CSV table of C-alpha atoms and ligand atoms in Angstrom, one decimal:
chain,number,residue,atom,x,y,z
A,1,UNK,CA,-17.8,17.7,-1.5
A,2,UNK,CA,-14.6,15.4,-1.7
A,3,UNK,CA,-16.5,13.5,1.0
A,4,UNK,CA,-19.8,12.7,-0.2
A,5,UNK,CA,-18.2,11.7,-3.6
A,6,UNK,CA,-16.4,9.1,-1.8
A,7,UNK,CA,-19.2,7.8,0.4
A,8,UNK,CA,-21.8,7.9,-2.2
A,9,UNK,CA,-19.7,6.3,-5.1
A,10,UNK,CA,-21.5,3.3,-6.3
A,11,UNK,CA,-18.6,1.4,-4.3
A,12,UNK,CA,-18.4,-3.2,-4.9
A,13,UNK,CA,-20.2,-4.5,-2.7
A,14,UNK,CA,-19.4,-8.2,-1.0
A,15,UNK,CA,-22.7,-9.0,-3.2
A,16,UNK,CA,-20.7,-8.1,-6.3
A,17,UNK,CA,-17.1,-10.0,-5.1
A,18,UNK,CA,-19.4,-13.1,-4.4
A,19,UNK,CA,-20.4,-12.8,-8.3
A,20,UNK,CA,-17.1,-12.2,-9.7
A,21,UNK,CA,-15.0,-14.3,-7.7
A,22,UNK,CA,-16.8,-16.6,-5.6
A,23,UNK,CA,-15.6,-20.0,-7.1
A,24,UNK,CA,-12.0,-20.9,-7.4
A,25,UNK,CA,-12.1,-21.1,-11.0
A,26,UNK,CA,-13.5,-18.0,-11.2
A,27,UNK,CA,-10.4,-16.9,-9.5
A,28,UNK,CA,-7.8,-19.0,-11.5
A,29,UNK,CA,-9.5,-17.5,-14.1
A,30,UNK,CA,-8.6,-13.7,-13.4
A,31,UNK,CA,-5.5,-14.7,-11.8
A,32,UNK,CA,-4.6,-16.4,-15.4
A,33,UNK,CA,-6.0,-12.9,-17.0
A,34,UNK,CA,-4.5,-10.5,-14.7
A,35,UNK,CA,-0.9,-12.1,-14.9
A,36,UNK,CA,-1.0,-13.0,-18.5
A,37,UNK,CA,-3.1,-10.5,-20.3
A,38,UNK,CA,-2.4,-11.2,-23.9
A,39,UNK,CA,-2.6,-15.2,-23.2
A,40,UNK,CA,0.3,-17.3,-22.0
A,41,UNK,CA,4.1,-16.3,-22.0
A,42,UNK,CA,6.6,-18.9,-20.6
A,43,UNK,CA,8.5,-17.4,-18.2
A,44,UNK,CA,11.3,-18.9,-19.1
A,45,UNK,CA,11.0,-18.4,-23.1
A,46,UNK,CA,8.6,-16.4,-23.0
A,47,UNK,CA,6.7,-18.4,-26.1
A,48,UNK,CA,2.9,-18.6,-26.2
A,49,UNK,CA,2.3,-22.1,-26.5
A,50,UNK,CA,1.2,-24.3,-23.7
A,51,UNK,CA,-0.1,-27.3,-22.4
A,52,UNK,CA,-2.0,-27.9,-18.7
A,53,UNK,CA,-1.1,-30.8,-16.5
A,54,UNK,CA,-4.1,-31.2,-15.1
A,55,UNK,CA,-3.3,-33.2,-12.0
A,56,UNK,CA,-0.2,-31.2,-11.0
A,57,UNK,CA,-1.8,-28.0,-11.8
A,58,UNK,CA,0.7,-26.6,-14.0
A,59,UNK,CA,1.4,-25.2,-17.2
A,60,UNK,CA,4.2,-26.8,-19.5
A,61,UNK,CA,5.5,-24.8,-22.4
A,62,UNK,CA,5.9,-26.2,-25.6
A,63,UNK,CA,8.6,-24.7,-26.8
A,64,UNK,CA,11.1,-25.3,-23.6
A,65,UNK,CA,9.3,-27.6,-21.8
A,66,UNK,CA,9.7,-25.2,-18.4
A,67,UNK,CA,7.0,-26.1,-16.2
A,68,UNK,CA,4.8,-23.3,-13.8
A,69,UNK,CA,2.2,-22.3,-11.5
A,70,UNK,CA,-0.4,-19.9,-12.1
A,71,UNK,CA,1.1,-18.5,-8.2
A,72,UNK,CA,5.0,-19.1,-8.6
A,73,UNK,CA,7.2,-16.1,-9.6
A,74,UNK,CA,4.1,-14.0,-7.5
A,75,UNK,CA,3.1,-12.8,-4.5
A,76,UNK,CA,0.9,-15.6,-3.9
A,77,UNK,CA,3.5,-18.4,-4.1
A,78,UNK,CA,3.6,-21.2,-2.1
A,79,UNK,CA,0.5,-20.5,-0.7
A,80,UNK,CA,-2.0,-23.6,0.2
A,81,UNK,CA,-5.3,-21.5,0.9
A,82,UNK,CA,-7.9,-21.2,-1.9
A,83,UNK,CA,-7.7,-18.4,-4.0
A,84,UNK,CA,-11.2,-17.5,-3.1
A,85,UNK,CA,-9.9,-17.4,0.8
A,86,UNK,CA,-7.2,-14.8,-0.8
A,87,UNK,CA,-9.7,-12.7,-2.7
A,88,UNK,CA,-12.2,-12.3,0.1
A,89,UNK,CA,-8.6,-11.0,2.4
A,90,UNK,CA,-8.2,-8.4,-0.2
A,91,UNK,CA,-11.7,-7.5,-0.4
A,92,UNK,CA,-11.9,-6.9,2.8
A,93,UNK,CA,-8.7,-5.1,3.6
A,94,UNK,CA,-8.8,-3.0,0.4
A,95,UNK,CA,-12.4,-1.5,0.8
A,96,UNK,CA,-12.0,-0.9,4.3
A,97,UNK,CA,-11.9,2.6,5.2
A,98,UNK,CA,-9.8,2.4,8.2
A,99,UNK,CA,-7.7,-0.7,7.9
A,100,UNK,CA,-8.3,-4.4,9.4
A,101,UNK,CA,-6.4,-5.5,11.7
A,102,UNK,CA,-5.0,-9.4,11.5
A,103,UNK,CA,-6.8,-10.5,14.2
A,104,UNK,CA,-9.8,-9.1,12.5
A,105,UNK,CA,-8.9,-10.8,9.4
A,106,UNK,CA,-8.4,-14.4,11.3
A,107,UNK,CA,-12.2,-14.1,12.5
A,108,UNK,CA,-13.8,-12.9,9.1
A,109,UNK,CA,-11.9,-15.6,7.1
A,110,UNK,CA,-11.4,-18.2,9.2
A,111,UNK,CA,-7.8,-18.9,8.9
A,112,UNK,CA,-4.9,-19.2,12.2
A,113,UNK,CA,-3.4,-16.2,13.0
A,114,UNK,CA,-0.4,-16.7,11.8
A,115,UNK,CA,-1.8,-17.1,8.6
A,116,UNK,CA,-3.7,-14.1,8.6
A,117,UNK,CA,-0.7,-11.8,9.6
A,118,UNK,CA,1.4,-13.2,6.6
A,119,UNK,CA,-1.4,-12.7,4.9
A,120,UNK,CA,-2.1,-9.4,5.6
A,121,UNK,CA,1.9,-8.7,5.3
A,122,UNK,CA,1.7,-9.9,1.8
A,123,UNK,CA,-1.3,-7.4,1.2
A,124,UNK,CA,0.6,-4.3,2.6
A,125,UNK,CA,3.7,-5.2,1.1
A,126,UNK,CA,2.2,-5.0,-2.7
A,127,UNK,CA,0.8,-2.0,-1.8
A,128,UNK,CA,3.6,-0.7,-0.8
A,129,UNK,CA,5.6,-1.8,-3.9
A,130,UNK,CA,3.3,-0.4,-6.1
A,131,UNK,CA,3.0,3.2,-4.2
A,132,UNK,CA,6.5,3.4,-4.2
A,133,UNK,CA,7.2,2.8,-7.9
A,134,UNK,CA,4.4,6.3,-8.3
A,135,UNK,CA,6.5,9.6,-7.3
A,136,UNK,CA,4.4,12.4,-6.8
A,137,UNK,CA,4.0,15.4,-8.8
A,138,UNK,CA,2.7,19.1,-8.5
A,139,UNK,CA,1.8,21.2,-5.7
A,140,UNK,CA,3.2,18.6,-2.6
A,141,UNK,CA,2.4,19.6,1.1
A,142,UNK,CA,5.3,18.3,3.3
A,143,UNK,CA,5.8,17.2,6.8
A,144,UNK,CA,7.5,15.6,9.4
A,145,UNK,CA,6.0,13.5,12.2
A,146,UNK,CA,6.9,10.9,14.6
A,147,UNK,CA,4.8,7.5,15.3
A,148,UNK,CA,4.2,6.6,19.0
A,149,UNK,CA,6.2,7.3,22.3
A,150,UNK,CA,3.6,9.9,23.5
A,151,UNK,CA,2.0,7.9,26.0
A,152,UNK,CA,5.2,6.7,27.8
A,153,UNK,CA,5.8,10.4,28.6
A,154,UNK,CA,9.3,11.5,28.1
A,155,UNK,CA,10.7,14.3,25.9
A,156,UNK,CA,7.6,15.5,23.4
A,157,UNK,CA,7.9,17.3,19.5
A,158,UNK,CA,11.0,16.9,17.7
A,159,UNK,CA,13.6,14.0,18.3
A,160,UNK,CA,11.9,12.2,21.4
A,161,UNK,CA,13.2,9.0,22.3
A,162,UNK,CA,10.9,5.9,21.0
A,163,UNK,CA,9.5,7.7,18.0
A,164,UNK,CA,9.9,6.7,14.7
A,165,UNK,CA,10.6,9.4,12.4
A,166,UNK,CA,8.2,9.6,9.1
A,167,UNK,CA,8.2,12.2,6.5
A,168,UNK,CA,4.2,12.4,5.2
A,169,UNK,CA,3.6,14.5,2.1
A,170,UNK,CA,0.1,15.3,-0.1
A,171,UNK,CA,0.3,16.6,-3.9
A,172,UNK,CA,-2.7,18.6,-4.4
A,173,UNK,CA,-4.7,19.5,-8.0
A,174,UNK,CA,-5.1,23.6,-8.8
A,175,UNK,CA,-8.4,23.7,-6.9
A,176,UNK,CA,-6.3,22.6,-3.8
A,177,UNK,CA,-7.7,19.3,-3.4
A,178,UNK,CA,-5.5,16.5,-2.4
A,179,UNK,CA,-5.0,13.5,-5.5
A,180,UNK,CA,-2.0,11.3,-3.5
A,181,UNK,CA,-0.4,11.0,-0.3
A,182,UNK,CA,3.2,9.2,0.7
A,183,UNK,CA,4.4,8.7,4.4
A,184,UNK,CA,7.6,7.2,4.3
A,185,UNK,CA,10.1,6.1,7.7
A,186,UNK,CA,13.2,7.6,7.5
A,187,UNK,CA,15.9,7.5,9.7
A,188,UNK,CA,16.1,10.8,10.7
A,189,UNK,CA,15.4,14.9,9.2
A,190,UNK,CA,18.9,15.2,8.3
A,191,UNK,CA,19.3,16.5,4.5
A,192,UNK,CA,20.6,13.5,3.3
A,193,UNK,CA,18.0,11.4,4.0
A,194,UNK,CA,15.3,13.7,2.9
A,195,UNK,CA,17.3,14.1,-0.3
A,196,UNK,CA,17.3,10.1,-0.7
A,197,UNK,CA,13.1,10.8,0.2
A,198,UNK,CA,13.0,13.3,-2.3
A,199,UNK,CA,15.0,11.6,-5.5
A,200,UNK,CA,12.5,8.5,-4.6
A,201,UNK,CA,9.0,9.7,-4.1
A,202,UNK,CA,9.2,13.4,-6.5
A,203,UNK,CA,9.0,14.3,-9.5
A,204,UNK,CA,11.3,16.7,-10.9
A,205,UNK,CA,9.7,20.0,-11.2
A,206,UNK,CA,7.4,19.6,-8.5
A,207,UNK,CA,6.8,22.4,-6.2
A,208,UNK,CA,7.3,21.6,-2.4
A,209,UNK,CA,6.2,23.5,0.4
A,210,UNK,CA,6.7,22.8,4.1
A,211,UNK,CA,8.0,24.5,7.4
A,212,UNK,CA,11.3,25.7,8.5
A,213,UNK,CA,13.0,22.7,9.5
A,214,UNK,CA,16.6,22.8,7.3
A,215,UNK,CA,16.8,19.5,6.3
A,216,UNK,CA,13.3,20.0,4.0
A,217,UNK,CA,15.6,22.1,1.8
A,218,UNK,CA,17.2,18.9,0.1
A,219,UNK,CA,14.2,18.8,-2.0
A,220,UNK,CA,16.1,21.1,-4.3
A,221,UNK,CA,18.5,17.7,-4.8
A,222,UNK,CA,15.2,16.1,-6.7
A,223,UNK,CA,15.1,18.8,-9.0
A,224,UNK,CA,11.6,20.5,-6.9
A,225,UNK,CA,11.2,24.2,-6.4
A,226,UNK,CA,11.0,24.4,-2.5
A,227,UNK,CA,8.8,27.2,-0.5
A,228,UNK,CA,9.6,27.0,3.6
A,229,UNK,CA,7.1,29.1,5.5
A,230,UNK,CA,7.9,29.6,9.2
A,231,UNK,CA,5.3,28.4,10.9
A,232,UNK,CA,6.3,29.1,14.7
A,233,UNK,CA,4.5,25.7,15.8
A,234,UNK,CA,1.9,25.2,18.3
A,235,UNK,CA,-1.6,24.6,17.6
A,236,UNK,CA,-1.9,27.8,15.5
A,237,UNK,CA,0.0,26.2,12.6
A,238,UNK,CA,-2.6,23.6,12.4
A,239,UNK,CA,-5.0,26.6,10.8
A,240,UNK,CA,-2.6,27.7,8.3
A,241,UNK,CA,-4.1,27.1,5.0
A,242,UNK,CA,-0.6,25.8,3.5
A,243,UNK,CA,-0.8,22.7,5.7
A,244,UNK,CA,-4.6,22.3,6.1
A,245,UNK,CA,-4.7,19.4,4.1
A,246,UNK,CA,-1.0,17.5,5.2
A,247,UNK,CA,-2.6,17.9,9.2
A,248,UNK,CA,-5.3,16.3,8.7
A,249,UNK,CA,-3.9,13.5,6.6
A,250,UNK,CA,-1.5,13.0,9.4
A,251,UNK,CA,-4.9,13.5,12.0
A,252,UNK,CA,-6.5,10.8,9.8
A,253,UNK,CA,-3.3,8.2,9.4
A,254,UNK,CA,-2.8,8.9,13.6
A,255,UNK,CA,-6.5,8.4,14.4
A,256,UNK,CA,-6.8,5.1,11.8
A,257,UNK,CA,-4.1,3.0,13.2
A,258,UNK,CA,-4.5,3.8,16.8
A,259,UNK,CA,-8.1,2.4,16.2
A,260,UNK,CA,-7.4,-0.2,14.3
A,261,UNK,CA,-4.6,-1.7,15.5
A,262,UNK,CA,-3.2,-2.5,19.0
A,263,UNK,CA,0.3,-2.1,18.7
A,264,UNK,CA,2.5,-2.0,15.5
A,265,UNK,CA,6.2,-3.0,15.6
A,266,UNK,CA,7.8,-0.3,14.7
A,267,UNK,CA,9.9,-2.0,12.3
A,268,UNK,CA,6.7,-2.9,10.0
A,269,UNK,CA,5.2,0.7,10.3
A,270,UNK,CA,6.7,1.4,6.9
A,271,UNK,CA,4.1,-1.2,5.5
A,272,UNK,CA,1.3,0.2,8.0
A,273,UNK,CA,1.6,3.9,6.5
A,274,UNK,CA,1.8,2.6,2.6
A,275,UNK,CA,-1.3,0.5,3.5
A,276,UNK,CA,-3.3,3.3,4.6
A,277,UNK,CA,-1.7,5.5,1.6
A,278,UNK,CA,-2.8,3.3,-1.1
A,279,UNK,CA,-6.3,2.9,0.2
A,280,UNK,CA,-6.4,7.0,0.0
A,281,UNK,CA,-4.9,7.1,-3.1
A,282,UNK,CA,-7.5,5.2,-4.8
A,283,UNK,CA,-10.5,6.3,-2.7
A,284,UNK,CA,-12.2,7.2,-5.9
A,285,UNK,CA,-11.7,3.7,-7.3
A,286,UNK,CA,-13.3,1.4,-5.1
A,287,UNK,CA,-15.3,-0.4,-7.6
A,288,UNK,CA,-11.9,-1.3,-10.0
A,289,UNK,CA,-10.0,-2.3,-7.1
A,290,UNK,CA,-9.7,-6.0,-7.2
A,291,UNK,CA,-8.3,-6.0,-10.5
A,292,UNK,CA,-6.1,-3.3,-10.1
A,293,UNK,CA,-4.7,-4.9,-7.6
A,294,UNK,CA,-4.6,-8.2,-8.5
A,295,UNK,CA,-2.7,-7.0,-11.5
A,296,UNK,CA,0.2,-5.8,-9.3
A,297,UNK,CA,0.1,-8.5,-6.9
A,298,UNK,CA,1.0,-11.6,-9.8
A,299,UNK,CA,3.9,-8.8,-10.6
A,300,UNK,CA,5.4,-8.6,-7.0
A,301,UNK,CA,7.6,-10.8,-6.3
A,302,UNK,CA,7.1,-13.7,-3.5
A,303,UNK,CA,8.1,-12.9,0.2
A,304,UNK,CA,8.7,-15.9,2.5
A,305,UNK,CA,7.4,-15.7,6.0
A,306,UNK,CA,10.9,-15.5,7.6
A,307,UNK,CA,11.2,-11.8,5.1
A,308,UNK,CA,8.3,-10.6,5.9
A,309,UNK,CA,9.0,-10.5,9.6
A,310,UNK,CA,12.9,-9.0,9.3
A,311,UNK,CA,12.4,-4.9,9.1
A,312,UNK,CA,11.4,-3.5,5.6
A,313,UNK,CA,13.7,-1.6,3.9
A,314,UNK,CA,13.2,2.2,4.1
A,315,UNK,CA,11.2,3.3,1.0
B,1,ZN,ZN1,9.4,-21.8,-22.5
């Protein structure tokens, strides 16, 4: 059921993107609406009243006389591609169903490399923002899991070498369907840090229910009712109706970006796993996507190259 209303949603097709943003003014134009619904606000002053300098393309208020960008302040800053290259990158890697890989990105939109990593940095990073500032609530499924190391051999399960830890949770609805996923790296299941997790991405009252591992327990610090069942491991656990739906988000996220992608640096998985979150979590919404994203993304502040390739912070 959950699937066929996703595939057969009436979806936006490149047809429809073409329509609505296929010019650059049609872009500045939704950029303009997006980042400053109820008309012009100086950033500065925040007064109403403007002029346009046409030739510098930028907008003076009257009142101050503080002069800016439809892109400065946002995620977009400093850029020098067309808007239109920009909106086709978000298209594509925001209706995607299993991610698109920057390489992927350089050949569909003809841009270097380099440009199509930051931009598809850029991309995850607002995504990531946004999911991060949207705790979840209800019945949550909760995990742990490690990305990588298994092919190098070595130590498997718990606490291998070369893994990075990840704590990957679903909320569900009262028919037991999932509404909203989070993975998050952390540094380690130790109650503190799930405790951090937990003040960060729960809602108080929310009821939690994982495995025996101890440090799950902290969820009690975020104010959630915790249930542990002992699951014993081992493949069995994998048919346990409690964590039906958390395995095979983790089967899915696992099976996505060792398809997609070649090899991600372990310090940028945190943007990886919010990526493929946020697509999830809006599965439903593939036809308002553009505009909801573009109204977070002239809200996110800018993030130079040289950031973007230092390690995210833990979310
Ligand atoms: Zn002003």
């Amino acid at each position: 059921m959950c699937k066929n209303k996703v595939q057969f949603q009436r979806g936006y097709s490149l047809r429809d993107l073409f329509q609505h943003y296929g010019t650059e003014s049609q872009c500045i134009q939704a950029l303009f609406k997006w980042r400053w619904p109820n008309g012009f606000t100086c950033p500065a002053c925040s007064s109403s009243k403007y002029c346009y300098l046409q030739t510098r393309k930028l907008y003076q208020c009257n009142g101050c006389h503080h002069q800016t960008s439809l892109i400065s302040g946002t995620i977009f800053e400093q850029t020098k591609l067309p808007l239109t290259t920009w909106f086709l990158a978000i298209y594509l890697i925001t209706q995607s169903k299993t991610g698109l890989s920057a390489l992927a990105l350089k050949r569909q939109i003809g841009v270097s490399y380099n440009t199509a990593w930051s931009m598809k940095h850029k991309i995850m990073h607002v995504m990531k923002e946004r999911d991060d500032g949207k705790p979840l609530g209800g019945v949550i499924q909760l995990d742990d899991v490690y990305w990588g190391g298994e092919r190098r051999g070595g130590k498997r399960g718990r606490g291998s070498a070369n893994k990075v830890p990840f704590v990957a949770a679903v909320s569900l609805n009262n028919e037991g369907h999932p509404i909203a996923m989070n993975m998050s790296v952390a540094k380690g299941f130790r109650l503190t840090e799930i405790s951090r997790w937990a003040k960060h991405h729960l809602q108080p009252g929310s009821t939690v229910i994982s495995d025996g591992l101890a440090c799950f327990t902290a969820v009690k610090d975020a104010e959630c009712h915790h249930i542990s069942l002992v699951t014993g491991g081992g493949p069995q656990s994998v048919t346990k109706i409690e964590f039906a739906w958390i395995n095979t988000m983790i089967g899915n996220v696992k099976n996505a970006m060792t398809s997609t992608y070649h090899a991600i640096n372990p310090k940028h998985l945190p943007r990886y796993l919010a990526e493929f979150c946020y697509r999830h979590n809006r599965r439903f919404q593939l036809e308002e996507m553009m505009p909801r994203f573009g109204y977070v993304a002239v809200r996110t502040s800018p993030m130079p190259y040289r950031l973007l390739k230092l390690a995210e912070a833990y979310g």
